[in-house]
Amino acid sequence: MKIRTIVVTLATILLISGVVLYSCTRKKVEYLGPEYLSAPTDFSASNLTVTDPVDFSTGVCTITASFSHRVTYTVTMKGLSSGAVKSYTGVGSVLTASGIGGMWNGSNDGLYFFRTGEQVSVTISFLRSEVLLSKVITITTGRDPIMGNPNLIALGGANSGYENLAVRPGSFPTQFAFSESKLDPVPFADAVLASANGVNAIDGIKVLRFSGKSAQGDGFFVGGIQHRKGNPGTNASFVLPSTWTDASQVYFNVYIYGNGNSKATVNLEFHESDYSNPNNDYFAPVDTIKKECGVIPGTGFNKFDHDPCSDDGWVAAIPVNFTGWRLYSIKYSDMARSVSLPNGGSGDGVKEPTRVARIQMGVVASPAFAEANVLIDYPVISYGAPFDPSK
Amino acid sequence: MNKINKTLLVILTVVFTGTMFSANAQVVYFNGLGRAIVTAESLKGNILERDTATLTGHAKDTTSKRKSTDGYTVFDLGVNAQPSEALRASAVLRVRNAFGGFYGDGATMVFRQIRLDGIIAKKVKYEIGDIDLEMTPYTLFNSNEMYHDYEADAFAMRRSVVAYENFNFGNKWRLQGANAQSSFKFTKGIEKIGIRAFATRTRKSNYLSSPDRLLFGARLDILQSKYLQVGANIIQMKDLAQTAIDTILNYNNTVTTFDGKFTLGMDKIEFGVTGEFGFSRNSIMGKWKVDSLSAGKDFFYDAGLFVRYKPLNIKLSGSYREVGYFFTSPGAQTRRIYDYGGPNPNTLFPTLLNNSTARTPIMLDRMSDETYRNTSIQTSLLNFLPQYNNITPYGQATPNRKGMTFGLSGGDVDRLLKAEVNVEMVGEIISEGTSDNKLRKFMGIRGGAQLNLHKLLRFEKSIVVSAGIRNEKTTRDGVNDINFNSSIIDAGLTVEIVKQLDLIGGYKYLTAKGNEFVATRDVYNRIVAFNAYTDDFKETQGLLAYGIRYRFSKNTYFTAQGISSDNTFTRSNLNYGIKQLFLNYTMIF
């Protein structure tokens, strides 16, 4: 190859490179990310004040302190019984009630909620410093995330239902358990002390336990709980508010504990009452109903009830193939239509949150006849966003 | 086994049977892999024995597993039907059975790979289906999870299993789509022009909020002569907004680069210039379109020189690069490993502290756990642990870096000695999180040697000794000063004691000490926080493997190994160790 060709080619490449690089720009910024500031060696902090005791049903916990230098600080609240943790990190030379971490509403960052009556250590630490400010306070009433929040609805009063009452068939008006478990006489689904199962409850001290082997012929269904707004068969209203019309904004949230044995699946079902649509004119095709169910709904049928032969059932499955607690938030619009015609697969096929007549969680064994062990806590429905206990 | 699997089995059997009878042996052939793995392990250490309540708020650990066993058998059957040069259809069927599982409970059957490929008109090679793609280190490149070029055979065998399971073939990404390439030869001025284009889908729409995400690109490669080669690359990752009803995030990234290599060869000496430069344009729009969340556009350049002494294959190289802090190239910057653990729980002792805390992966997990690898290209930089790689956690294309790299290498694996050393002296372009604008400086040395001792001793059976090291030092002045050191040391020995039967041993040691601030990012790839490694941070990990390997053939072996992993975390004053028996029979045909 001629030297001239190489030189010309290289020169062309260099020219193009120069033009391209010259034309390239990047946005100017002072520095990347949020600022942090290490504490100097002569750093000191003082004047810690914390609301004690604190009642989160009526107020918030205020934290103030002053520092000798502008510094990155972290305010950490740790429940000495629950293991709950909440922390805030900010930069400043003083912590005031209006500053980051200066006002705590009782929320938590991780899994566990702070409990009523427990002691909480409040600590302020500083980036790369041994200096600590700390104080132990008492929570007289823990925060109830649902109270005052129109976008959260508890199932059966959420944990107030089974923190104080047994959840057994017929014993609880709007939430009842049904069992196909062989573990007799222990009910398959019961409110039990979390500590008896070697775990911490998410909220309070009790959890709902599902355990046992299926007593059904196919060996799958172990049991579940069902929630209705009113007593079954009565002229009650629907579960969700009439303003919750957007299925993509409705979330079913629940904490599930798995022991890693991979033998259980939690099936979530939302049962609508399509018969009671705004015009009260929806019926599944009669031929279909007769074929699948042998009956025609309508006569004597409560319009607020779900008829599995003519109404929609929307389902989602959560394989419990993990160890420990996990928070699941399932969007109503993501749920699938029941594939069973006589069990919720014959409705109008439209997700209508305001037509939800009952909500059901069932545990099935996988594979059949395997022993399933699942704990659940704090089932709650939210509108607009998944449930976030840190807010 | 569910109905779908049964149906697949029936269909496949019918297809195989039909094919076997109707086709001749030249157009249908089989390949594949069979593997059986058994492990038995125990966990010990003060993390189990002491009451950690004061540290963690948990009671003494009485429920976490102390011992476990695991294992599985897999059989990957590759069926290739090639009726003509223009077409080949191949599928790899996987049957996997976990030890302890029976038919219907533990056995699974899936298609591991489906691909069509061939040549059109003897000019255009094409592949459709599951394809493996790689371009340049700044466009599409699956960087290694850590430096392990000179680790012991015992570790390399284990790592190869994980790589195979996660489709980590070299630095390629496993993608689904189509790839086509062709080349044209010329008689004057230019020797050859190669062109290649691909289009893949990296994410499937959920029809509601998450749209289809496509990755497509092309490369033009011009071989002017044996002296000069230049290329142009373009790659784009783009969301198709209308494939979801209510798109929350709309992503669009384009990277354009140019690369070249000029080589001047003499009798024994070869001299060359290499380089690549280019720019990225990034656009991320949130659902509510309140603001463009784009990091905008940025650029990089990387240019180097090398000289090689051909008879001894000794190469001396040096290069300079600058990669902008907003340079964004998902195909090159996506990490192949989740340093903090993947979306699935660990296979080995997944939780500690009464099953409440996920165990952070250690070197043993990174080498042996099949669930830690990330197999999809991500739009946001994944979090990383600085003790494994703080200089280039996102590969050569790691953003916010500029500086020099020098290298010296020589020998070959088939010769008496192969050795290399690389020195990296780079720094940041802009400061992270500190308003005094002080920049990190990085100094890294990595290298190693493999000595074929039997060649020196003129011994007929193989004796191979290997050693490697990777040391990194990170410093920064100012109010948020940084001083972080980490080293990984490798040593390996393979001795063939009788024909095809090897004694194998290896040791790997990691130590990391000092303070750092590691950035964490949100879905928009913005730095939102820094994870502080405080001054008392110190971590050591020792990994010892010893055992035997019998080589039935080049690709078929059995190995039995004892593995001991000891880990100390000084900051939390916790330690634990894992002892493991590992059996592996692998057959590739």
Tab-separated table of C-alpha atoms in Angstrom, chain A residues 1 5-6 9-10 13 16-17 20-21 24-38 78 83 112 127-128 198 249 257 263 321-324 326 331 333-334 367, chain B residues 105 208 224-225 227-228 230 262 277 279 294 297-300 322 324-326 345 351 355 400 429-435 437 476 479-481 515 517 527-530 532 535:
chain	number	residue	atom	x	y	z
A	1	MET	CA	0.000	0.000	0.000
A	5	THR	CA	-2.913	6.456	0.933
A	6	ILE	CA	-2.208	5.720	4.591
A	9	THR	CA	-6.687	8.055	5.350
A	10	LEU	CA	-5.258	8.773	8.790
A	13	ILE	CA	-9.897	9.994	10.340
A	16	ILE	CA	-13.453	13.586	11.415
A	17	SER	CA	-12.543	12.654	14.991
A	20	VAL	CA	-16.997	15.017	16.156
A	21	LEU	CA	-15.300	15.515	19.515
A	24	CYS	CA	-19.647	16.947	21.631
A	25	THR	CA	-20.714	18.718	24.792
A	26	ARG	CA	-21.742	17.665	28.243
A	27	LYS	CA	-23.997	19.363	30.734
A	28	LYS	CA	-22.074	21.319	33.352
A	29	VAL	CA	-22.886	20.467	36.953
A	30	GLU	CA	-21.147	21.430	40.184
A	31	TYR	CA	-20.961	17.868	41.505
A	32	LEU	CA	-22.877	14.631	41.124
A	33	GLY	CA	-25.541	13.437	43.537
A	34	PRO	CA	-26.653	14.812	46.881
A	35	GLU	CA	-24.100	16.517	49.095
A	36	TYR	CA	-22.520	14.778	52.083
A	37	LEU	CA	-20.181	16.253	54.647
A	38	SER	CA	-17.886	14.367	57.018
A	78	LYS	CA	-35.167	1.842	66.731
A	83	GLY	CA	-37.108	-4.251	65.878
A	112	TYR	CA	-41.674	-3.962	61.163
A	127	LEU	CA	-20.776	10.904	59.202
A	128	ARG	CA	-17.342	9.586	60.169
A	198	GLY	CA	-40.135	-17.811	65.782
A	249	GLN	CA	-54.950	2.669	41.059
A	257	TYR	CA	-43.823	-14.880	55.466
A	263	LYS	CA	-44.730	-25.765	48.915
A	321	ASN	CA	-40.852	-19.775	47.499
A	322	PHE	CA	-38.857	-17.439	49.692
A	323	THR	CA	-37.698	-17.147	53.256
A	324	GLY	CA	-38.739	-14.331	55.548
A	326	ARG	CA	-42.066	-9.788	52.007
A	331	LYS	CA	-52.451	-3.874	41.286
A	333	SER	CA	-55.595	-3.996	36.867
A	334	ASP	CA	-52.775	-6.571	36.737
A	367	PRO	CA	-47.452	-29.969	44.744
B	105	ASP	CA	-41.939	-32.675	41.731
B	208	LEU	CA	-50.223	-1.618	31.153
B	224	GLN	CA	-8.486	-0.788	4.248
B	225	SER	CA	-5.396	-2.992	4.292
B	227	TYR	CA	-2.264	-1.766	8.147
B	228	LEU	CA	-5.510	0.018	8.712
B	230	VAL	CA	-11.713	1.452	10.900
B	262	PHE	CA	-3.425	1.193	12.554
B	277	PHE	CA	-14.376	7.610	20.425
B	279	PHE	CA	-20.960	10.002	22.194
B	294	SER	CA	-32.381	12.935	30.806
B	297	LYS	CA	-25.459	13.878	25.987
B	298	ASP	CA	-21.845	13.127	26.701
B	299	PHE	CA	-18.808	11.660	25.011
B	300	PHE	CA	-15.744	9.508	25.482
B	322	GLU	CA	-11.840	9.934	29.129
B	324	GLY	CA	-17.819	11.524	30.485
B	325	TYR	CA	-19.836	11.445	33.683
B	326	PHE	CA	-23.078	11.472	31.721
B	345	PRO	CA	-32.600	-15.778	47.220
B	351	THR	CA	-30.509	-15.871	55.317
B	355	ASN	CA	-33.757	-15.953	58.842
B	400	ASN	CA	-16.626	9.753	35.116
B	429	ILE	CA	-13.715	14.135	35.904
B	430	ILE	CA	-16.178	15.620	38.354
B	431	SER	CA	-16.615	15.123	42.075
B	432	GLU	CA	-19.387	13.004	43.574
B	433	GLY	CA	-21.365	14.343	46.498
B	434	THR	CA	-18.719	16.665	47.841
B	435	SER	CA	-19.032	20.397	47.367
B	437	ASN	CA	-14.973	19.496	44.245
B	476	ARG	CA	-9.338	11.665	47.691
B	479	VAL	CA	-13.291	17.357	53.833
B	480	ASN	CA	-14.675	14.032	52.587
B	481	ASP	CA	-11.318	12.346	52.167
B	515	ASN	CA	-13.511	4.300	53.799
B	517	PHE	CA	-18.816	6.529	49.551
B	527	ILE	CA	-27.339	9.401	42.081
B	528	VAL	CA	-29.767	9.654	44.971
B	529	ALA	CA	-27.642	8.583	47.929
B	530	PHE	CA	-24.222	7.382	48.983
B	532	ALA	CA	-20.791	5.189	53.361
B	535	ASP	CA	-13.112	4.298	58.406
